[in-house]
Amino acid sequence: MQDPETPASETTAIGTDTGAQNGAENAADDGPQTHAAGDSGSELQQARARADEYYDQFLRSKAEAENMRRRAQEDVAKAYKFAIESFAEALVPVADSLEQALQNKDAAPEAMREGIELTLRQLKAAFAKGNLKEIDPAGQKFDPHFHQAISVAPAEGVAPNHVAAVLQKGWLIADRVLRPALVTVAQA
């Protein structure tokens, strides 16, 4: 679309002139841009190399964390599996003593009693090693955390709400009630 007042030759000269100017500007811009693009390319390669290195470190750290988690799970499983091992080792001699007592059919009652007392001492030593303690609350104030009252009865010489008789001893394991003591409580 030509301007009616502008001759065609001027239009082409202006168009050519403008094109030449744009070309020169583009050529001038290409020099620094090419240099900058080269720098950007090497910077990009360096950034990608760092990113790959960080990703590799991340994968290694993730694998190490997974290995640590797996090892910890295995250790916990072994601890559960073998936690009773030392207690069981302490009980084996008790079982041996009881088997020997049963094999000896001609033992005198006094010898049998002595053997049973010895076996009981072995058993109590095994319990102590396993942190198992008996609850023998005779004469103590009734405590529902450690005692289970079977009955309440009048009892002479025993204060009210105190244990009058122990029907079955209780047991603690590491200060936790394994079994409460079965007791009769003196009536108030």
mmCIF file of C-alpha atoms in Angstrom:
data_model
loop_
_atom_site.group_PDB
_atom_site.id
_atom_site.type_symbol
_atom_site.label_atom_id
_atom_site.label_comp_id
_atom_site.label_asym_id
_atom_site.label_seq_id
_atom_site.Cartn_x
_atom_site.Cartn_y
_atom_site.Cartn_z
ATOM 1 C CA MET A 1 0.000 0.000 0.000
ATOM 2 C CA GLN A 2 1.703 3.020 -1.268
ATOM 3 C CA ASP A 3 1.030 6.557 -0.318
ATOM 4 C CA PRO A 4 -0.354 8.274 -3.431
ATOM 5 C CA GLU A 5 2.004 11.196 -2.997
ATOM 6 C CA THR A 6 5.191 9.097 -2.482
ATOM 7 C CA PRO A 7 6.819 7.698 -5.622
ATOM 8 C CA ALA A 8 7.377 3.950 -5.819
ATOM 9 C CA SER A 9 11.151 4.277 -6.072
ATOM 10 C CA GLU A 10 11.334 6.091 -2.734
ATOM 11 C CA THR A 11 9.209 3.423 -1.095
ATOM 12 C CA THR A 12 11.548 0.678 -2.157
ATOM 13 C CA ALA A 13 14.576 2.705 -1.129
ATOM 14 C CA ILE A 14 13.103 3.385 2.266
ATOM 15 C CA GLY A 15 12.092 -0.264 2.616
ATOM 16 C CA THR A 16 15.560 -1.381 1.572
ATOM 17 C CA ASP A 17 17.164 1.175 3.784
ATOM 18 C CA THR A 18 15.144 0.085 6.771
ATOM 19 C CA GLY A 19 15.896 -3.544 6.035
ATOM 20 C CA ALA A 20 19.596 -2.769 5.865
ATOM 21 C CA GLN A 21 19.427 -0.923 9.150
ATOM 22 C CA ASN A 22 17.564 -3.786 10.794
ATOM 23 C CA GLY A 23 20.046 -6.258 9.384
ATOM 24 C CA ALA A 24 22.960 -4.210 10.681
ATOM 25 C CA GLU A 25 21.352 -3.955 14.103
ATOM 26 C CA ASN A 26 20.684 -7.666 14.111
ATOM 27 C CA ALA A 27 24.274 -8.385 13.084
ATOM 28 C CA ALA A 28 25.526 -6.095 15.814
ATOM 29 C CA ASP A 29 23.229 -7.771 18.320
ATOM 30 C CA ASP A 30 24.222 -11.278 17.213
ATOM 31 C CA GLY A 31 27.805 -10.772 18.280
ATOM 32 C CA PRO A 32 27.183 -10.113 21.936
ATOM 33 C CA GLN A 33 24.138 -12.438 21.993
ATOM 34 C CA THR A 34 26.139 -15.256 20.490
ATOM 35 C CA HIS A 35 28.820 -14.664 23.098
ATOM 36 C CA ALA A 36 26.163 -14.412 25.830
ATOM 37 C CA ALA A 37 24.399 -17.479 24.453
ATOM 38 C CA GLY A 38 27.688 -19.355 24.601
ATOM 39 C CA ASP A 39 28.127 -18.283 28.223
ATOM 40 C CA SER A 40 24.507 -19.225 28.961
ATOM 41 C CA GLY A 41 25.051 -22.616 27.359
ATOM 42 C CA SER A 42 28.108 -23.359 29.477
ATOM 43 C CA GLU A 43 26.339 -22.021 32.570
ATOM 44 C CA LEU A 44 23.388 -24.233 31.746
ATOM 45 C CA GLN A 45 25.674 -27.245 31.366
ATOM 46 C CA GLN A 46 27.338 -26.442 34.685
ATOM 47 C CA ALA A 47 23.962 -26.029 36.353
ATOM 48 C CA ARG A 48 22.792 -29.356 34.914
ATOM 49 C CA ALA A 49 25.994 -31.028 36.117
ATOM 50 C CA ARG A 50 25.449 -29.602 39.623
ATOM 51 C CA ALA A 51 21.792 -30.683 39.509
ATOM 52 C CA ASP A 52 22.846 -34.207 38.481
ATOM 53 C CA GLU A 53 25.391 -34.261 41.298
ATOM 54 C CA TYR A 54 22.784 -33.087 43.831
ATOM 55 C CA TYR A 55 20.303 -35.644 42.515
ATOM 56 C CA ASP A 56 22.927 -38.367 42.889
ATOM 57 C CA GLN A 57 23.633 -37.210 46.457
ATOM 58 C CA PHE A 58 19.893 -37.198 47.142
ATOM 59 C CA LEU A 59 19.499 -40.767 45.855
ATOM 60 C CA ARG A 60 22.471 -41.950 47.920
ATOM 61 C CA SER A 61 21.109 -40.233 51.047
ATOM 62 C CA LYS A 62 17.675 -41.698 50.426
ATOM 63 C CA ALA A 63 19.154 -45.192 50.024
ATOM 64 C CA GLU A 64 21.229 -44.746 53.201
ATOM 65 C CA ALA A 65 18.158 -43.620 55.144
ATOM 66 C CA GLU A 66 16.201 -46.616 53.843
ATOM 67 C CA ASN A 67 19.046 -48.949 54.875
ATOM 68 C CA MET A 68 19.173 -47.390 58.344
ATOM 69 C CA ARG A 69 15.392 -47.749 58.714
ATOM 70 C CA ARG A 70 15.551 -51.401 57.616
ATOM 71 C CA ARG A 71 18.445 -52.133 60.000
ATOM 72 C CA ALA A 72 16.577 -50.474 62.860
ATOM 73 C CA GLN A 73 13.494 -52.588 62.121
ATOM 74 C CA GLU A 74 15.625 -55.732 62.097
ATOM 75 C CA ASP A 75 17.213 -54.729 65.419
ATOM 76 C CA VAL A 76 13.792 -54.145 66.983
ATOM 77 C CA ALA A 77 12.535 -57.476 65.644
ATOM 78 C CA LYS A 78 15.589 -59.244 67.090
ATOM 79 C CA ALA A 79 15.129 -57.451 70.420
ATOM 80 C CA TYR A 80 11.509 -58.649 70.607
ATOM 81 C CA LYS A 81 12.457 -62.138 69.527
ATOM 82 C CA PHE A 82 15.339 -62.554 71.971
ATOM 83 C CA ALA A 83 14.203 -60.289 74.845
ATOM 84 C CA ILE A 84 13.204 -63.286 76.901
ATOM 85 C CA GLU A 85 16.476 -65.086 76.222
ATOM 86 C CA SER A 86 18.223 -64.177 79.498
ATOM 87 C CA PHE A 87 15.081 -64.965 81.501
ATOM 88 C CA ALA A 88 14.753 -68.314 79.745
ATOM 89 C CA GLU A 89 18.428 -69.088 80.479
ATOM 90 C CA ALA A 90 17.743 -68.498 84.172
ATOM 91 C CA LEU A 91 14.692 -70.805 84.100
ATOM 92 C CA VAL A 92 16.439 -73.776 82.460
ATOM 93 C CA PRO A 93 18.209 -74.867 85.694
ATOM 94 C CA VAL A 94 14.863 -74.753 87.501
ATOM 95 C CA ALA A 95 13.359 -77.109 84.931
ATOM 96 C CA ASP A 96 16.419 -79.374 85.231
ATOM 97 C CA SER A 97 16.004 -79.524 89.029
ATOM 98 C CA LEU A 98 12.323 -80.387 88.746
ATOM 99 C CA GLU A 99 13.021 -83.163 86.220
ATOM 100 C CA GLN A 100 15.688 -84.655 88.505
ATOM 101 C CA ALA A 101 13.262 -84.576 91.419
ATOM 102 C CA LEU A 102 10.654 -86.442 89.382
ATOM 103 C CA GLN A 103 13.185 -89.085 88.308
ATOM 104 C CA ASN A 104 14.171 -89.820 91.918
ATOM 105 C CA LYS A 105 11.238 -92.019 93.024
ATOM 106 C CA ASP A 106 12.883 -93.369 96.151
ATOM 107 C CA ALA A 107 13.691 -90.006 97.774
ATOM 108 C CA ALA A 108 12.879 -89.492 101.423
ATOM 109 C CA PRO A 109 10.297 -86.771 102.164
ATOM 110 C CA GLU A 110 12.926 -84.608 103.888
ATOM 111 C CA ALA A 111 15.283 -84.853 100.895
ATOM 112 C CA MET A 112 12.388 -84.073 98.556
ATOM 113 C CA ARG A 113 11.478 -81.007 100.631
ATOM 114 C CA GLU A 114 15.097 -79.830 100.633
ATOM 115 C CA GLY A 115 15.240 -80.252 96.836
ATOM 116 C CA ILE A 116 11.994 -78.316 96.397
ATOM 117 C CA GLU A 117 13.306 -75.465 98.573
ATOM 118 C CA LEU A 118 16.508 -75.357 96.535
ATOM 119 C CA THR A 119 14.472 -75.293 93.307
ATOM 120 C CA LEU A 120 12.297 -72.493 94.690
ATOM 121 C CA ARG A 121 15.429 -70.457 95.485
ATOM 122 C CA GLN A 122 16.628 -71.022 91.899
ATOM 123 C CA LEU A 123 13.245 -69.893 90.611
ATOM 124 C CA LYS A 124 13.242 -66.755 92.767
ATOM 125 C CA ALA A 125 16.795 -65.947 91.602
ATOM 126 C CA ALA A 126 15.591 -66.285 87.996
ATOM 127 C CA PHE A 127 12.668 -63.976 88.780
ATOM 128 C CA ALA A 128 15.003 -61.416 90.352
ATOM 129 C CA LYS A 129 17.247 -61.569 87.293
ATOM 130 C CA GLY A 130 14.190 -60.931 85.095
ATOM 131 C CA ASN A 131 13.103 -58.005 87.330
ATOM 132 C CA LEU A 132 10.040 -59.938 88.481
ATOM 133 C CA LYS A 133 9.044 -59.124 92.077
ATOM 134 C CA GLU A 134 6.350 -60.641 94.231
ATOM 135 C CA ILE A 135 3.600 -58.654 95.925
ATOM 136 C CA ASP A 136 2.975 -59.989 99.432
ATOM 137 C CA PRO A 137 0.709 -57.369 101.019
ATOM 138 C CA ALA A 138 -0.127 -59.053 104.342
ATOM 139 C CA GLY A 139 -1.077 -56.340 106.852
ATOM 140 C CA GLN A 140 -0.711 -53.478 104.317
ATOM 141 C CA LYS A 141 -3.403 -50.938 103.459
ATOM 142 C CA PHE A 142 -5.543 -52.176 100.581
ATOM 143 C CA ASP A 143 -4.355 -50.674 97.267
ATOM 144 C CA PRO A 144 -6.554 -51.459 94.230
ATOM 145 C CA HIS A 145 -3.573 -50.859 91.928
ATOM 146 C CA PHE A 146 -1.719 -53.841 93.410
ATOM 147 C CA HIS A 147 -4.419 -55.888 95.160
ATOM 148 C CA GLN A 148 -7.661 -57.543 94.084
ATOM 149 C CA ALA A 149 -10.155 -57.916 96.916
ATOM 150 C CA ILE A 150 -11.939 -61.257 96.872
ATOM 151 C CA SER A 151 -13.941 -60.558 99.996
ATOM 152 C CA VAL A 152 -14.386 -58.159 102.869
ATOM 153 C CA ALA A 153 -14.598 -59.734 106.288
ATOM 154 C CA PRO A 154 -14.239 -58.709 109.912
ATOM 155 C CA ALA A 155 -10.743 -59.455 111.157
ATOM 156 C CA GLU A 156 -9.439 -59.074 114.702
ATOM 157 C CA GLY A 157 -6.109 -57.323 115.081
ATOM 158 C CA VAL A 158 -6.193 -55.907 111.537
ATOM 159 C CA ALA A 159 -6.990 -52.252 110.863
ATOM 160 C CA PRO A 160 -10.027 -51.539 108.654
ATOM 161 C CA ASN A 161 -9.315 -51.420 104.895
ATOM 162 C CA HIS A 162 -6.096 -53.354 105.382
ATOM 163 C CA VAL A 163 -5.242 -56.774 103.956
ATOM 164 C CA ALA A 164 -6.387 -59.453 106.392
ATOM 165 C CA ALA A 165 -5.248 -62.479 104.368
ATOM 166 C CA VAL A 166 -3.357 -63.105 101.155
ATOM 167 C CA LEU A 167 -4.964 -65.848 99.076
ATOM 168 C CA GLN A 168 -2.470 -65.578 96.196
ATOM 169 C CA LYS A 169 0.625 -63.398 95.904
ATOM 170 C CA GLY A 170 0.779 -60.865 93.103
ATOM 171 C CA TRP A 171 3.668 -60.115 90.777
ATOM 172 C CA LEU A 172 5.332 -56.993 89.391
ATOM 173 C CA ILE A 173 7.554 -56.841 86.374
ATOM 174 C CA ALA A 174 9.658 -53.667 86.282
ATOM 175 C CA ASP A 175 7.170 -51.821 88.547
ATOM 176 C CA ARG A 176 4.212 -52.833 86.371
ATOM 177 C CA VAL A 177 1.560 -55.170 87.782
ATOM 178 C CA LEU A 178 1.740 -58.536 86.087
ATOM 179 C CA ARG A 179 -0.862 -60.050 88.395
ATOM 180 C CA PRO A 180 -2.528 -58.355 91.390
ATOM 181 C CA ALA A 181 -2.454 -60.107 94.745
ATOM 182 C CA LEU A 182 -5.745 -61.815 95.648
ATOM 183 C CA VAL A 183 -6.637 -60.671 99.163
ATOM 184 C CA THR A 184 -9.284 -60.551 101.851
ATOM 185 C CA VAL A 185 -9.763 -57.055 103.239
ATOM 186 C CA ALA A 186 -10.615 -56.245 106.855
ATOM 187 C CA GLN A 187 -14.091 -54.781 107.191
ATOM 188 C CA ALA A 188 -14.366 -51.153 108.305
#
